[in-house]
PDB file of C-alpha atoms in Angstrom:
ATOM      1  CA  MET A  22       0.000   0.000   0.000  1.00 50.00           C
ATOM      2  CA  LYS A  23       1.352   3.436  -0.955  1.00 52.00           C
ATOM      3  CA  LEU A  24       0.436   6.782   0.494  1.00 53.00           C
ATOM      4  CA  GLY A  25       2.024   9.929  -0.927  1.00 56.00           C
ATOM      5  CA  GLY A  26       4.810   7.975  -2.530  1.00 57.00           C
ATOM      6  CA  GLU A  27       5.821   6.184   0.707  1.00 60.00           C
ATOM      7  CA  LYS A  28       5.348   2.521   1.276  1.00 62.00           C
ATOM      8  CA  LEU A  29       3.492   1.653   4.502  1.00 58.00           C
ATOM      9  CA  ASP A  30       4.020  -1.510   6.423  1.00 61.00           C
ATOM     10  CA  LYS A  31       0.837  -3.296   7.504  1.00 63.00           C
ATOM     11  CA  THR A  32       2.026  -3.271  11.108  1.00 61.00           C
ATOM     12  CA  GLU A  33       2.232   0.548  11.217  1.00 60.00           C
ATOM     13  CA  ASP A  34      -0.772   2.523  12.331  1.00 55.00           C
ATOM     14  CA  ILE A  35      -2.034   5.035   9.821  1.00 61.00           C
ATOM     15  CA  ILE A  36      -3.198   7.287  12.654  1.00 62.00           C
ATOM     16  CA  PRO A  37      -0.887   7.260  15.654  1.00 62.00           C
ATOM     17  CA  LEU A  38      -2.906   6.535  18.782  1.00 61.00           C
ATOM     18  CA  ARG A  39      -2.025   7.350  22.364  1.00 64.00           C
ATOM     19  CA  PRO A  40      -1.930   4.401  24.721  1.00 67.00           C
ATOM     20  CA  TRP A  41      -5.067   4.127  26.807  1.00 65.00           C
ATOM     21  CA  GLU A  42      -4.629   5.189  30.414  1.00 66.00           C
ATOM     22  CA  PRO A  43      -7.388   4.693  32.963  1.00 64.00           C
ATOM     23  CA  VAL A  44      -8.602   7.855  34.653  1.00 60.00           C
ATOM     24  CA  PRO A  45      -7.480   7.923  38.283  1.00 61.00           C
ATOM     25  CA  SER A  46     -10.469   8.041  40.621  1.00 60.00           C
ATOM     26  CA  ALA A  47      -8.711   9.862  43.445  1.00 58.00           C
ATOM     27  CA  GLY A  48      -6.941  12.625  41.607  1.00 57.00           C
ATOM     28  CA  PRO A  49      -7.442  16.283  41.032  1.00 61.00           C
ATOM     29  CA  GLN A  50     -11.001  16.987  39.949  1.00 61.00           C
ATOM     30  CA  PRO A  51     -11.530  18.953  36.736  1.00 63.00           C
ATOM     31  CA  GLN A  52     -12.131  22.657  37.218  1.00 66.00           C
ATOM     32  CA  HIS A  53     -15.680  23.762  36.519  1.00 63.00           C
ATOM     33  CA  ARG A  54     -15.784  26.689  34.163  1.00 63.00           C
ATOM     34  CA  PRO A  55     -18.031  29.567  35.110  1.00 60.00           C
ATOM     35  CA  PRO A  56     -21.116  29.853  32.922  1.00 60.00           C
ATOM     36  CA  GLU A  57     -20.678  31.865  29.754  1.00 77.00           C
ATOM     37  CA  GLN A  58     -23.935  33.633  30.463  1.00 83.00           C
ATOM     38  CA  VAL A  59     -25.607  34.601  33.726  1.00 84.00           C
ATOM     39  CA  ALA A  60     -29.363  34.067  33.728  1.00 83.00           C
ATOM     40  CA  PHE A  61     -32.260  33.854  36.145  1.00 86.00           C
ATOM     41  CA  ASP A  62     -33.302  30.323  37.057  1.00 86.00           C
ATOM     42  CA  ARG A  63     -36.909  29.127  37.004  1.00 90.00           C
ATOM     43  CA  LYS A  64     -37.611  29.920  40.672  1.00 90.00           C
ATOM     44  CA  GLU A  65     -36.164  33.433  40.355  1.00 89.00           C
ATOM     45  CA  LEU A  66     -38.185  34.126  37.210  1.00 89.00           C
ATOM     46  CA  GLN A  67     -41.317  32.826  38.891  1.00 90.00           C
ATOM     47  CA  THR A  68     -40.769  35.266  41.782  1.00 90.00           C
ATOM     48  CA  ILE A  69     -40.008  38.218  39.501  1.00 90.00           C
ATOM     49  CA  LEU A  70     -42.829  37.571  37.035  1.00 90.00           C
ATOM     50  CA  GLY A  71     -45.330  37.015  39.859  1.00 90.00           C
ATOM     51  CA  PHE A  72     -44.454  40.405  41.319  1.00 89.00           C
ATOM     52  CA  TYR A  73     -44.411  41.968  37.837  1.00 90.00           C
ATOM     53  CA  GLY A  74     -47.890  40.569  37.132  1.00 90.00           C
ATOM     54  CA  SER A  75     -49.324  42.175  40.252  1.00 89.00           C
ATOM     55  CA  LYS A  76     -47.851  45.552  39.274  1.00 88.00           C
ATOM     56  CA  VAL A  77     -49.294  45.188  35.741  1.00 89.00           C
ATOM     57  CA  ALA A  78     -52.702  44.406  37.250  1.00 89.00           C
ATOM     58  CA  GLU A  79     -52.435  47.613  39.302  1.00 87.00           C
ATOM     59  CA  GLY A  80     -51.648  49.532  36.109  1.00 86.00           C
ATOM     60  CA  GLU A  81     -48.199  50.714  37.235  1.00 86.00           C
ATOM     61  CA  TRP A  82     -45.987  48.717  34.882  1.00 87.00           C
ATOM     62  CA  ARG A  83     -46.566  47.793  31.258  1.00 88.00           C
ATOM     63  CA  ASP A  84     -43.458  46.274  29.716  1.00 88.00           C
ATOM     64  CA  TYR A  85     -40.274  44.432  30.641  1.00 89.00           C
ATOM     65  CA  ALA A  86     -36.974  43.367  29.096  1.00 89.00           C
ATOM     66  CA  MET A  87     -34.439  40.717  30.063  1.00 90.00           C
ATOM     67  CA  ASP A  88     -30.730  40.988  29.373  1.00 90.00           C
ATOM     68  CA  PHE A  89     -28.328  38.118  30.050  1.00 89.00           C
ATOM     69  CA  GLY A  90     -24.626  38.962  29.978  1.00 87.00           C
ATOM     70  CA  ARG A  91     -21.343  37.353  30.973  1.00 88.00           C
ATOM     71  CA  ASP A  92     -21.246  38.887  34.437  1.00 88.00           C
ATOM     72  CA  LYS A  93     -24.868  39.754  35.289  1.00 89.00           C
ATOM     73  CA  ALA A  94     -28.508  39.235  34.377  1.00 91.00           C
ATOM     74  CA  VAL A  95     -30.921  42.180  34.307  1.00 92.00           C
ATOM     75  CA  PHE A  96     -34.734  42.296  34.363  1.00 92.00           C
ATOM     76  CA  SER A  97     -35.794  45.833  33.396  1.00 92.00           C
ATOM     77  CA  VAL A  98     -39.271  47.194  34.125  1.00 91.00           C
ATOM     78  CA  PHE A  99     -40.882  49.930  32.032  1.00 90.00           C
ATOM     79  CA  ARG A 100     -43.939  52.109  32.510  1.00 85.00           C
ATOM     80  CA  ARG A 101     -44.036  52.565  28.737  1.00 77.00           C
ATOM     81  CA  SER A 102     -41.946  50.661  26.233  1.00 68.00           C
ATOM     82  CA  SER A 103     -40.507  53.824  24.677  1.00 70.00           C
ATOM     83  CA  GLU A 104     -38.787  55.158  27.790  1.00 78.00           C
ATOM     84  CA  LEU A 105     -35.891  54.270  30.067  1.00 85.00           C
ATOM     85  CA  PRO A 106     -36.451  51.444  32.541  1.00 87.00           C
ATOM     86  CA  LEU A 107     -38.225  52.463  35.721  1.00 89.00           C
ATOM     87  CA  TYR A 108     -36.429  49.784  37.746  1.00 90.00           C
ATOM     88  CA  ARG A 109     -33.800  47.146  37.034  1.00 91.00           C
ATOM     89  CA  ILE A 110     -33.635  43.893  38.976  1.00 92.00           C
ATOM     90  CA  VAL A 111     -30.013  42.741  38.734  1.00 92.00           C
ATOM     91  CA  LYS A 112     -28.461  39.359  39.484  1.00 90.00           C
ATOM     92  CA  ASP A 113     -24.680  39.637  39.848  1.00 88.00           C
ATOM     93  CA  PRO A 114     -23.101  36.363  41.093  1.00 86.00           C
ATOM     94  CA  ALA A 115     -19.761  38.111  41.699  1.00 85.00           C
ATOM     95  CA  LEU A 116     -21.387  39.869  44.685  1.00 83.00           C
ATOM     96  CA  ALA A 117     -22.989  36.711  46.125  1.00 82.00           C
ATOM     97  CA  ARG A 118     -20.600  36.446  49.078  1.00 86.00           C
ATOM     98  CA  ARG A 119     -20.441  40.172  49.758  1.00 87.00           C
ATOM     99  CA  GLN A 120     -23.582  42.321  49.749  1.00 84.00           C
ATOM    100  CA  GLY A 121     -25.754  39.758  47.987  1.00 85.00           C
ATOM    101  CA  MET A 122     -26.213  38.962  44.340  1.00 88.00           C
ATOM    102  CA  TYR A 123     -29.646  40.576  43.905  1.00 92.00           C
ATOM    103  CA  SER A 124     -30.247  44.303  43.703  1.00 92.00           C
ATOM    104  CA  VAL A 125     -32.982  46.717  42.650  1.00 92.00           C
ATOM    105  CA  VAL A 126     -31.706  49.783  40.811  1.00 91.00           C
ATOM    106  CA  ALA A 127     -33.825  52.889  40.229  1.00 90.00           C
ATOM    107  CA  GLN A 128     -33.996  54.850  36.985  1.00 88.00           C
ATOM    108  CA  GLY A 129     -31.178  57.222  37.967  1.00 86.00           C
ATOM    109  CA  GLY A 130     -28.799  54.399  38.942  1.00 86.00           C
ATOM    110  CA  LEU A 131     -29.467  54.540  42.695  1.00 88.00           C
ATOM    111  CA  ILE A 132     -29.364  51.081  44.285  1.00 89.00           C
ATOM    112  CA  LEU A 133     -32.558  50.860  46.332  1.00 90.00           C
ATOM    113  CA  LYS A 134     -31.855  47.512  47.987  1.00 90.00           C
ATOM    114  CA  ARG A 135     -29.311  44.733  47.748  1.00 91.00           C
ATOM    115  CA  GLY A 136     -29.365  41.311  49.364  1.00 90.00           C
ATOM    116  CA  HIS A 137     -29.104  37.549  49.238  1.00 90.00           C
ATOM    117  CA  ASP A 138     -32.852  36.813  49.071  1.00 89.00           C
ATOM    118  CA  LEU A 139     -34.688  37.903  45.906  1.00 88.00           C
ATOM    119  CA  ALA A 140     -38.124  38.154  47.544  1.00 89.00           C
ATOM    120  CA  ALA A 141     -36.737  40.378  50.316  1.00 90.00           C
ATOM    121  CA  VAL A 142     -35.022  42.617  47.771  1.00 90.00           C
ATOM    122  CA  LEU A 143     -38.231  42.969  45.726  1.00 89.00           C
ATOM    123  CA  ARG A 144     -40.135  44.125  48.827  1.00 89.00           C
ATOM    124  CA  VAL A 145     -38.544  47.551  48.391  1.00 88.00           C
ATOM    125  CA  LEU A 146     -40.870  48.042  45.400  1.00 86.00           C
ATOM    126  CA  VAL A 147     -44.043  47.328  47.402  1.00 84.00           C
ATOM    127  CA  LYS A 148     -45.794  50.514  48.350  1.00 79.00           C
ATOM    128  CA  ALA A 149     -46.986  50.781  51.935  1.00 73.00           C
ATOM    129  CA  PRO A 150     -50.766  51.075  52.241  1.00 76.00           C
ATOM    130  CA  LYS A 151     -51.958  54.570  53.060  1.00 76.00           C
ATOM    131  CA  LEU A 152     -54.602  55.359  55.634  1.00 79.00           C
ATOM    132  CA  SER A 153     -57.511  57.322  54.337  1.00 76.00           C
ATOM    133  CA  GLN A 154     -59.681  59.508  56.483  1.00 78.00           C
ATOM    134  CA  VAL A 155     -63.388  59.508  55.835  1.00 68.00           C
TER     135      VAL A 155
END
């Protein structure tokens, strides 16, 4: 058999193969790569969309947008779709061990609340009931 003008012996491998080595069970574990994209999980989205739905029913909010990036995920809330977001609900895993990975940011960039529990952070957007005098 000839390949490119060279004669091959039948005992030679056409494709050189590495010898098989069993994977050691008690060795260094492979490093887990961080996710390429930060996103809200199902439970977080259920919490956010439940709160968003109540605000839509009250007539306060009308539109939303979700943005998933390498370092953070953002859920933006709009009163009208043609304006800047009224609030942004941000998930930043880099802050998980510090101030908490969830934060609510107002339109001007002011951080209203930051924490480890999403439901507790969203409570900053609940308006306190007002007493009315009859």
